[in-house]
Amino acid sequence: MSDEQPMTARKGAVTMEKLVNLCKRRGIVFPTSDIYGGLGATYDYGPLGIELKRNVKEAWWREMVQFRTDVLGLDSAIFQHPRTWEASGHLQNFTDPLVDCKSCKQRFRADKIEGDRCPECGGELTAARQFNLMFKTFMGPVEDTANTVYLRPETAQGIFANFQNVVDTQRVKLPFGVAQIGKSFRNEITTENFIFRTREFEQMEMEFFIRPDPAEEEKWYRYWVDFRFNWHVKYGLKPDHLRRREHGTEELSHYSSGTTDIEFLYPFGWGELEGIAKRGSFDLDQHAKASGKDLTYFDEEAKARYRPWVIEPALGVDRAMLAFMLDAYDEDVVENEERIVMRFEPRLAPVKVAVYPLLRKGGQPEKAHAVRAMLARHFTTAYDQAGSIGRRYRRQDEVGTPFGVTIDHQTMEDDTVTLRDRDTTTQERYPIGALVDVLNKKIGWGAD
Ligand code: GAP
């Protein structure tokens, strides 16, 4: 691809180990069921992690739905009728090839290992067999096959199943998209690299319905690959840590006739961040066949009835968080002191502004509490009065808080405060009454 980088290793301070430690130490990501020794490849988000997660989803929703007139939102159930997964092909095709080591009994994805011996102990491997990645459970009190339901492995099918509902109730005209954010579940064989690949995760997906026409398909496919690439850059990923990679035919999902991955350079190498797929009318055709419903769209201009084709950008929330954290991580020296600083794009930063009284006397803590409460109506805030002011700044730098407001003796006289910038560490003085506007401008809300 034209913008492919020859680089295979990242420069800079971050390693997976440093990031995992920071996430645990500062309450961003905890292993699920930590007190019981964890549960394979599932993670919980702590008080700061949930804020980052909300911001990532908000950044996606604003750009994919709110700012546009051609995309609508949806929130479908995690459980869908079991026939959904028969029609979508997931029961048949959503599988990974599984091999067991005959000596150490470990299991591997056959397509992820090199050679024909066990990568752990060198033992002999079984022949590969197909393993379905969908989690099963039972609906209702009877545990029999008639009651089997699946936890959705992608949010997309809830959108296809609601295609007719959207067309019938909204005044939509092709091309238009339906977007959804929600949990998905996959019983992954190999889980690795922290929140990169987990068994429970969240997806942000959009099905963009277009006229069934190859030129139209190519145009929108390119449009969405570029749009999504630029979104990642806008919210803080370094362009030289991103590349587009087109799937070979042998690699394509069962529903896709063309897929481009936006790949990111993780500390463990290039890997998928987001996929943009041409799904054609595969899903609508399959659901029409299985349900007996029409699922067509009437094109007023062409006076024709057809099933639209689909372009789908699909991104994992957790995986996006991992990439944003990796590219935010930095270490530098401020006033002869080393610091870790998460250079989050301000809109993604878990806490936007921290408020500090310089001293714990003279009315400063009370004033600082009042300023924090006022700012909290507009932004996520933190309050900190423990330790030296330098240490307090460092604590917020480490979790990427872009701005700090300090209440000092002058505040008590003229209602002005200093506003500190995380990246430059410079301070400017502002009246308290101007803070909301100044911060809004610096954060970039409304200017995007
Ligand atoms: N509807 C299309 C679809 O689900 P996918 O490439 O299988 O396509 C889309 O998934 C995105 O979801 C991936 O690019 C990745 O960001 C995220 N994702 C997929 N499986 C994941 C997992 N096990 N853990 C975390 N994120 C995952």
Coordinates of C-alpha atoms and ligand atoms in Angstrom, one line a residue:
M1 CA 0.0 0.0 0.0
S2 CA 1.2 3.5 -0.7
D3 CA 1.4 4.7 2.9
E4 CA 2.8 1.5 4.3
Q5 CA 5.7 2.1 6.6
P6 CA 8.8 -0.2 6.5
M7 CA 9.1 0.2 10.2
T8 CA 8.3 -2.8 12.4
A9 CA 9.3 -1.6 15.8
R10 CA 8.1 1.5 17.7
K11 CA 10.4 4.2 18.9
G12 CA 9.7 5.9 22.2
A13 CA 9.5 4.9 25.8
V14 CA 6.3 2.8 26.0
T15 CA 6.2 -1.0 26.4
M16 CA 3.2 -3.2 27.1
E17 CA 4.5 -3.8 30.6
K18 CA 4.8 -0.2 31.4
L19 CA 1.3 0.5 30.2
V20 CA -0.2 -2.5 32.0
N21 CA 1.4 -1.3 35.2
L22 CA 0.3 2.2 34.8
C23 CA -3.3 1.1 34.1
K24 CA -3.4 -1.1 37.2
R25 CA -1.6 1.5 39.5
R26 CA -3.8 4.4 38.5
G27 CA -7.2 2.7 38.2
I28 CA -7.6 2.6 34.4
V29 CA -7.8 -1.2 33.7
F30 CA -8.0 -4.0 36.3
P31 CA -8.0 -7.7 35.5
T32 CA -11.6 -9.0 35.9
S33 CA -12.2 -11.0 39.2
D34 CA -8.7 -9.9 40.4
I35 CA -9.5 -11.2 43.9
Y36 CA -10.0 -14.7 42.4
G37 CA -6.9 -14.7 40.3
G38 CA -8.5 -13.2 37.2
L39 CA -10.7 -14.7 34.4
G40 CA -9.1 -15.4 31.1
A41 CA -8.9 -12.4 28.9
T42 CA -11.5 -10.2 30.5
Y43 CA -10.8 -6.8 32.0
D44 CA -12.7 -4.3 34.1
Y45 CA -12.3 -0.5 33.6
G46 CA -11.5 1.5 36.8
P47 CA -12.6 5.0 37.6
L48 CA -10.3 6.6 35.1
G49 CA -10.7 3.8 32.5
I50 CA -14.5 4.3 32.3
E51 CA -14.0 8.0 31.6
L52 CA -11.5 7.3 28.8
K53 CA -13.9 4.7 27.4
R54 CA -16.9 7.0 27.5
N55 CA -14.8 9.7 25.7
V56 CA -13.7 7.2 22.9
K57 CA -17.3 6.2 22.3
E58 CA -18.4 9.8 22.4
A59 CA -15.7 10.8 19.9
W60 CA -16.9 8.0 17.6
W61 CA -20.6 8.8 18.0
R62 CA -20.2 12.5 17.4
E63 CA -18.3 12.0 14.2
M64 CA -20.2 9.0 12.9
V65 CA -23.7 10.0 13.9
Q66 CA -24.2 13.4 15.5
F67 CA -22.4 15.6 13.0
R68 CA -23.9 13.9 10.0
T69 CA -27.4 13.8 8.4
D70 CA -26.9 10.4 6.7
V71 CA -26.3 8.1 9.7
L72 CA -28.7 7.1 12.4
G73 CA -28.2 5.3 15.7
L74 CA -29.5 2.0 17.0
D75 CA -29.1 -0.1 20.2
S76 CA -30.1 -3.7 19.6
A77 CA -30.1 -6.6 22.1
I78 CA -27.1 -8.8 22.8
F79 CA -29.4 -11.8 22.3
Q80 CA -30.9 -12.2 18.9
H81 CA -33.1 -14.9 17.6
P82 CA -30.9 -18.0 17.1
R83 CA -31.8 -18.1 13.5
T84 CA -30.0 -14.8 13.0
W85 CA -26.7 -16.7 13.4
E86 CA -27.7 -19.4 11.1
A87 CA -28.7 -16.9 8.4
S88 CA -25.6 -14.7 8.9
G89 CA -23.4 -17.7 8.4
H90 CA -21.8 -17.4 11.9
L91 CA -22.9 -20.8 13.1
Q92 CA -21.3 -22.4 10.0
N93 CA -18.3 -20.1 9.4
F94 CA -17.4 -18.1 12.5
T95 CA -14.7 -20.5 13.4
D96 CA -10.9 -20.6 14.0
P97 CA -8.8 -23.7 13.3
L98 CA -7.8 -25.2 16.7
V99 CA -4.9 -27.6 17.4
D100 CA -3.9 -29.3 20.6
C101 CA -0.4 -30.2 21.7
K102 CA -0.3 -34.0 22.4
S103 CA 2.4 -33.5 25.1
C104 CA 1.7 -30.3 27.1
K105 CA -2.0 -30.2 26.2
Q106 CA -2.0 -26.5 25.3
R107 CA -4.3 -25.2 22.6
F108 CA -3.4 -22.9 19.7
R109 CA -4.9 -21.3 16.7
A110 CA -3.4 -23.2 13.8
D111 CA -3.1 -20.1 11.7
K112 CA -1.2 -18.2 14.4
I113 CA 1.7 -20.6 14.8
E114 CA 4.7 -21.3 12.6
G115 CA 5.6 -24.8 11.6
D116 CA 3.9 -28.0 12.7
R117 CA 5.2 -28.4 16.3
C118 CA 4.0 -27.0 19.6
P119 CA 5.4 -23.5 20.0
E120 CA 5.7 -24.1 23.8
C121 CA 7.3 -27.5 24.1
G122 CA 8.0 -28.7 20.6
G123 CA 5.5 -31.5 21.0
E124 CA 3.4 -33.1 18.3
L125 CA 0.1 -31.3 17.4
T126 CA -3.3 -32.8 16.6
A127 CA -4.9 -32.2 13.2
A128 CA -6.7 -28.8 13.1
R129 CA -10.4 -28.8 13.8
Q130 CA -12.8 -25.9 13.4
F131 CA -13.9 -24.3 16.7
N132 CA -16.9 -22.0 16.8
L133 CA -16.2 -18.7 18.6
M134 CA -19.8 -17.9 19.7
F135 CA -20.7 -18.3 23.3
K136 CA -23.9 -20.3 23.9
T137 CA -26.3 -20.1 26.7
F138 CA -30.0 -21.0 27.4
M139 CA -33.0 -18.7 27.4
G140 CA -35.8 -19.7 29.8
P141 CA -35.8 -22.3 32.5
V142 CA -35.2 -25.3 30.3
E143 CA -31.7 -26.2 29.3
D144 CA -32.2 -27.9 26.0
T145 CA -31.1 -27.2 22.4
A146 CA -34.5 -25.6 21.6
N147 CA -33.6 -22.8 24.0
T148 CA -30.1 -22.2 22.9
V149 CA -29.2 -18.6 22.3
Y150 CA -25.9 -17.0 21.5
L151 CA -24.1 -14.0 22.8
R152 CA -23.6 -11.8 19.7
P153 CA -20.1 -12.0 18.2
E154 CA -20.7 -8.7 16.3
T155 CA -23.2 -5.9 16.8
A156 CA -23.8 -5.7 13.0
Q157 CA -26.5 -8.4 12.8
G158 CA -28.8 -6.4 15.1
I159 CA -28.6 -3.6 12.5
F160 CA -29.4 -5.9 9.5
A161 CA -32.3 -7.4 11.5
N162 CA -33.7 -3.9 12.0
F163 CA -33.1 -2.7 8.5
Q164 CA -36.8 -2.8 7.6
N165 CA -37.8 -1.1 10.9
V166 CA -35.5 1.8 10.2
V167 CA -36.6 2.2 6.6
D168 CA -40.3 2.0 7.6
T169 CA -40.1 4.5 10.4
Q170 CA -37.4 7.0 9.4
R171 CA -37.4 9.1 6.3
V172 CA -34.2 7.7 4.9
K173 CA -32.8 7.9 1.5
L174 CA -29.8 5.9 0.1
P175 CA -27.0 6.2 0.9
F176 CA -27.5 6.1 4.6
G177 CA -25.9 4.4 7.6
V178 CA -27.1 2.8 10.9
A179 CA -24.5 2.9 13.7
Q180 CA -24.3 1.0 17.0
I181 CA -22.0 0.7 20.0
G182 CA -22.3 -2.3 22.2
K183 CA -20.8 -5.4 23.7
S184 CA -19.7 -8.4 21.7
F185 CA -18.4 -11.8 22.8
R186 CA -16.0 -14.2 21.2
N187 CA -14.6 -17.4 22.8
E188 CA -11.2 -16.6 21.4
I189 CA -8.7 -19.4 21.5
T190 CA -5.6 -17.2 21.8
T191 CA -6.1 -14.2 23.9
E192 CA -3.1 -12.0 24.2
N193 CA -1.7 -8.6 24.7
F194 CA -3.9 -7.1 27.4
I195 CA -7.1 -5.5 26.0
F196 CA -6.1 -6.1 22.4
R197 CA -7.9 -9.4 22.1
T198 CA -10.4 -10.3 24.9
R199 CA -13.5 -12.6 25.1
E200 CA -15.9 -9.8 26.1
F201 CA -15.4 -6.4 24.4
E202 CA -17.2 -3.5 22.9
Q203 CA -17.6 -2.7 19.2
M204 CA -18.5 0.5 17.4
E205 CA -19.9 -0.5 14.0
M206 CA -21.8 1.2 11.2
E207 CA -23.6 -0.4 8.3
F208 CA -23.6 2.1 5.4
F209 CA -26.3 1.1 2.9
I210 CA -25.7 2.1 -0.8
R211 CA -27.1 1.5 -4.3
P212 CA -26.0 -1.9 -5.6
D213 CA -23.4 -0.7 -8.0
P214 CA -19.7 -1.5 -8.2
A215 CA -18.6 2.1 -8.8
E216 CA -20.8 3.4 -5.9
E217 CA -19.3 0.6 -3.7
E218 CA -15.7 1.5 -4.6
K219 CA -16.4 5.2 -4.0
W220 CA -17.9 4.7 -0.5
Y221 CA -15.3 2.0 0.5
R222 CA -12.5 4.4 -0.2
Y223 CA -14.4 7.2 1.5
W224 CA -14.9 5.2 4.7
V225 CA -11.3 3.9 4.8
D226 CA -10.0 7.5 4.6
F227 CA -12.6 8.9 7.0
R228 CA -11.8 6.3 9.6
F229 CA -8.0 6.6 9.1
N230 CA -8.3 10.4 9.7
W231 CA -10.5 9.9 12.8
H232 CA -7.7 7.9 14.4
V233 CA -5.2 10.7 13.6
K234 CA -7.5 13.4 14.8
Y235 CA -7.8 11.8 18.2
G236 CA -4.1 11.3 18.8
L237 CA -2.7 8.3 16.9
K238 CA 0.6 9.1 15.1
P239 CA 0.2 8.7 11.3
D240 CA 3.4 6.7 11.1
H241 CA 2.0 4.2 13.5
L242 CA -1.0 3.6 11.1
R243 CA -1.3 1.9 7.8
R244 CA -3.9 0.5 5.5
R245 CA -3.7 -3.2 4.6
E246 CA -6.0 -4.9 2.1
H247 CA -7.0 -8.5 2.9
G248 CA -5.9 -11.2 0.4
T249 CA -8.9 -13.3 -0.9
E250 CA -8.0 -16.3 1.4
E251 CA -8.2 -14.0 4.4
L252 CA -11.6 -12.5 3.8
S253 CA -14.5 -13.1 6.2
H254 CA -17.3 -15.3 4.8
Y255 CA -19.5 -12.2 4.2
S256 CA -16.9 -9.9 2.7
S257 CA -15.8 -9.3 -0.9
G258 CA -13.1 -6.8 0.1
T259 CA -11.7 -5.6 3.4
T260 CA -9.1 -3.1 4.4
D261 CA -7.7 -3.2 7.9
I262 CA -6.4 0.0 9.5
E263 CA -3.4 -1.4 11.3
F264 CA -1.6 0.1 14.2
L265 CA 2.0 -0.4 15.3
Y266 CA 1.7 -1.9 18.7
P267 CA 4.8 -2.7 20.8
F268 CA 4.3 -6.3 19.7
G269 CA 4.2 -5.3 16.0
W270 CA 1.6 -4.3 13.3
G271 CA -1.9 -5.5 14.1
E272 CA -5.5 -4.8 13.2
L273 CA -7.1 -1.8 14.8
E274 CA -10.2 -1.4 12.6
G275 CA -11.7 -3.2 9.6
I276 CA -13.6 -1.7 6.8
A277 CA -15.5 -4.3 4.8
K278 CA -17.6 -4.6 1.6
R279 CA -20.5 -6.8 2.7
G280 CA -22.5 -6.4 -0.5
S281 CA -26.1 -7.5 0.1
F282 CA -25.0 -10.8 1.7
D283 CA -26.6 -10.2 5.1
L284 CA -29.9 -8.7 3.9
D285 CA -30.2 -11.5 1.3
Q286 CA -29.6 -14.1 3.9
H287 CA -32.0 -12.7 6.4
A288 CA -34.7 -12.2 3.7
K289 CA -34.3 -15.8 2.7
A290 CA -34.4 -17.1 6.3
S291 CA -37.2 -14.9 7.6
G292 CA -39.4 -14.7 4.5
K293 CA -39.4 -10.9 4.9
D294 CA -38.7 -8.7 1.9
L295 CA -35.9 -6.4 3.2
T296 CA -35.8 -4.4 0.1
Y297 CA -35.6 -0.7 -0.4
F298 CA -37.7 1.3 -3.0
D299 CA -35.5 3.7 -4.9
E300 CA -37.9 6.6 -5.9
E301 CA -35.6 8.1 -8.4
A302 CA -34.8 4.9 -10.3
K303 CA -38.3 3.4 -9.7
A304 CA -36.6 0.2 -8.7
R305 CA -36.8 -2.1 -5.7
Y306 CA -33.6 -3.8 -4.5
R307 CA -31.5 -4.8 -1.5
P308 CA -28.8 -2.3 -0.9
W309 CA -25.1 -3.1 -0.6
V310 CA -23.2 -2.4 2.5
I311 CA -19.9 -0.8 3.5
E312 CA -19.0 -1.5 7.2
P313 CA -16.4 0.3 9.3
A314 CA -16.0 -1.8 12.5
L315 CA -13.8 -0.8 15.4
G316 CA -13.3 -2.2 18.9
V317 CA -13.6 0.3 21.7
D318 CA -11.1 -1.6 23.9
R319 CA -8.6 -1.9 21.1
A320 CA -9.0 1.8 20.2
M321 CA -8.3 2.6 23.9
L322 CA -5.2 0.5 23.8
A323 CA -3.9 2.4 20.8
F324 CA -4.8 5.8 22.2
M325 CA -3.0 5.0 25.5
L326 CA 0.1 3.6 23.7
D327 CA 0.5 6.7 21.6
A328 CA -0.3 9.0 24.5
Y329 CA 2.4 7.5 26.8
D330 CA 5.5 9.6 27.1
E331 CA 8.3 10.1 29.6
D332 CA 10.2 13.4 30.0
V333 CA 11.9 15.6 32.5
V334 CA 10.3 18.6 34.2
E335 CA 12.3 20.7 36.6
N336 CA 15.0 18.0 36.9
E337 CA 12.4 15.4 37.7
E338 CA 11.4 12.5 35.5
R339 CA 7.7 12.2 34.8
I340 CA 5.3 9.9 33.0
V341 CA 2.9 12.0 31.0
M342 CA -0.1 10.6 29.0
R343 CA -0.4 13.1 26.2
F344 CA -4.1 12.3 25.5
E345 CA -5.9 14.5 23.0
P346 CA -7.8 16.7 25.4
R347 CA -11.2 15.4 24.3
L348 CA -10.2 11.8 25.2
A349 CA -8.5 12.7 28.5
P350 CA -10.3 10.9 31.4
V351 CA -10.1 14.0 33.6
K352 CA -10.1 17.4 31.8
V353 CA -9.2 19.7 34.7
A354 CA -7.8 19.2 38.2
V355 CA -8.2 21.9 40.8
Y356 CA -5.6 22.5 43.5
P357 CA -5.4 24.9 46.5
L358 CA -1.8 26.0 46.7
L359 CA -2.0 25.9 50.5
R360 CA -4.3 24.1 52.9
K361 CA -5.2 27.3 54.7
G362 CA -6.4 30.9 54.2
G363 CA -9.7 29.8 52.7
Q364 CA -7.9 28.3 49.7
P365 CA -9.4 24.7 50.0
E366 CA -12.9 26.0 50.3
K367 CA -12.4 28.3 47.3
A368 CA -10.9 25.3 45.3
H369 CA -13.9 23.1 46.2
A370 CA -16.2 25.8 44.9
V371 CA -14.3 26.3 41.7
R372 CA -14.2 22.5 41.1
A373 CA -17.9 22.2 41.7
M374 CA -18.6 25.0 39.2
L375 CA -16.3 23.4 36.5
A376 CA -17.8 19.9 37.1
R377 CA -21.0 21.1 35.5
H378 CA -19.0 21.2 32.2
F379 CA -16.0 18.9 32.5
T380 CA -14.7 15.9 34.4
T381 CA -12.7 17.2 37.3
A382 CA -10.4 16.1 40.0
Y383 CA -9.5 17.8 43.4
D384 CA -6.2 17.3 45.0
Q385 CA -4.7 19.0 48.1
A386 CA -2.3 16.3 49.2
G387 CA 1.5 16.8 49.0
S388 CA 3.6 19.4 47.3
I389 CA 2.1 21.2 44.3
G390 CA 4.8 19.6 42.0
R391 CA 3.8 16.1 43.1
R392 CA 0.2 16.9 42.5
Y393 CA 0.9 18.1 39.0
R394 CA 2.9 14.9 38.3
R395 CA 0.0 12.7 39.5
Q396 CA -2.3 14.3 37.0
D397 CA 0.3 14.3 34.2
E398 CA 0.5 10.6 34.7
V399 CA -3.2 10.1 33.8
G400 CA -3.2 12.7 31.1
T401 CA -5.2 15.5 32.7
P402 CA -4.6 18.3 30.2
F403 CA -5.3 21.3 32.5
G404 CA -4.7 22.3 36.2
V405 CA -6.3 25.2 38.0
T406 CA -4.4 26.4 41.1
I407 CA -6.0 28.6 43.7
D408 CA -3.4 30.8 45.5
H409 CA -3.2 33.8 47.7
Q410 CA -3.9 36.1 44.8
T411 CA -7.1 34.2 44.0
M412 CA -8.4 35.2 47.5
E413 CA -7.9 38.9 46.5
D414 CA -9.0 39.1 42.9
D415 CA -10.7 35.9 41.9
T416 CA -8.1 34.9 39.3
V417 CA -6.4 31.5 39.1
T418 CA -3.5 30.0 37.2
L419 CA -4.2 27.5 34.5
R420 CA -1.4 25.0 33.9
D421 CA -0.9 23.2 30.6
R422 CA 0.1 19.5 30.9
D423 CA 2.3 19.4 27.8
T424 CA 4.2 22.8 28.1
T425 CA 3.8 23.0 31.9
T426 CA 3.4 26.8 31.4
Q427 CA 0.8 28.7 33.5
E428 CA -1.5 31.6 32.5
R429 CA -3.7 33.6 34.8
Y430 CA -7.4 33.9 34.2
P431 CA -10.4 35.2 36.0
I432 CA -12.5 32.3 37.5
G433 CA -15.5 33.6 35.5
A434 CA -13.6 33.0 32.2
L435 CA -12.5 29.4 32.9
V436 CA -15.4 27.6 31.3
D437 CA -15.0 29.4 28.0
V438 CA -11.2 29.2 28.0
L439 CA -11.2 25.5 28.7
N440 CA -13.9 24.7 26.1
K441 CA -11.8 26.5 23.5
K442 CA -8.6 24.7 24.6
I443 CA -10.3 21.3 24.6
G444 CA -11.7 21.9 21.2
W445 CA -15.5 21.2 21.7
G446 CA -17.5 22.9 19.1
A447 CA -14.5 23.6 16.9
D448 CA -14.5 20.1 15.5
Ligands
GAP1 N1 -18.8 -6.7 12.0 C1 -17.5 -6.9 11.5 C2 -16.6 -7.4 12.6 O1 -17.0 -7.7 13.7 P1 -14.0 -7.9 13.0 O2 -12.8 -7.5 12.2 O3 -14.2 -9.3 13.4 O4 -15.3 -7.4 12.1 C3 -14.1 -5.6 14.2 O5 -14.1 -7.0 14.3 C4 -13.2 -4.9 15.2 O6 -13.6 -5.4 16.5 C5 -11.7 -5.3 15.1 O7 -11.1 -4.5 14.2 C6 -11.3 -5.1 16.5 O8 -11.0 -3.7 16.7 C7 -12.5 -5.4 17.4 N2 -12.3 -6.8 17.9 C8 -12.6 -8.0 17.2 N3 -12.4 -9.0 18.0 C9 -11.9 -8.6 19.2 C10 -11.5 -9.1 20.4 N4 -11.6 -10.5 20.6 N5 -11.1 -8.3 21.4 C11 -11.1 -7.0 21.3 N6 -11.5 -6.4 20.1 C12 -11.9 -7.1 19.1

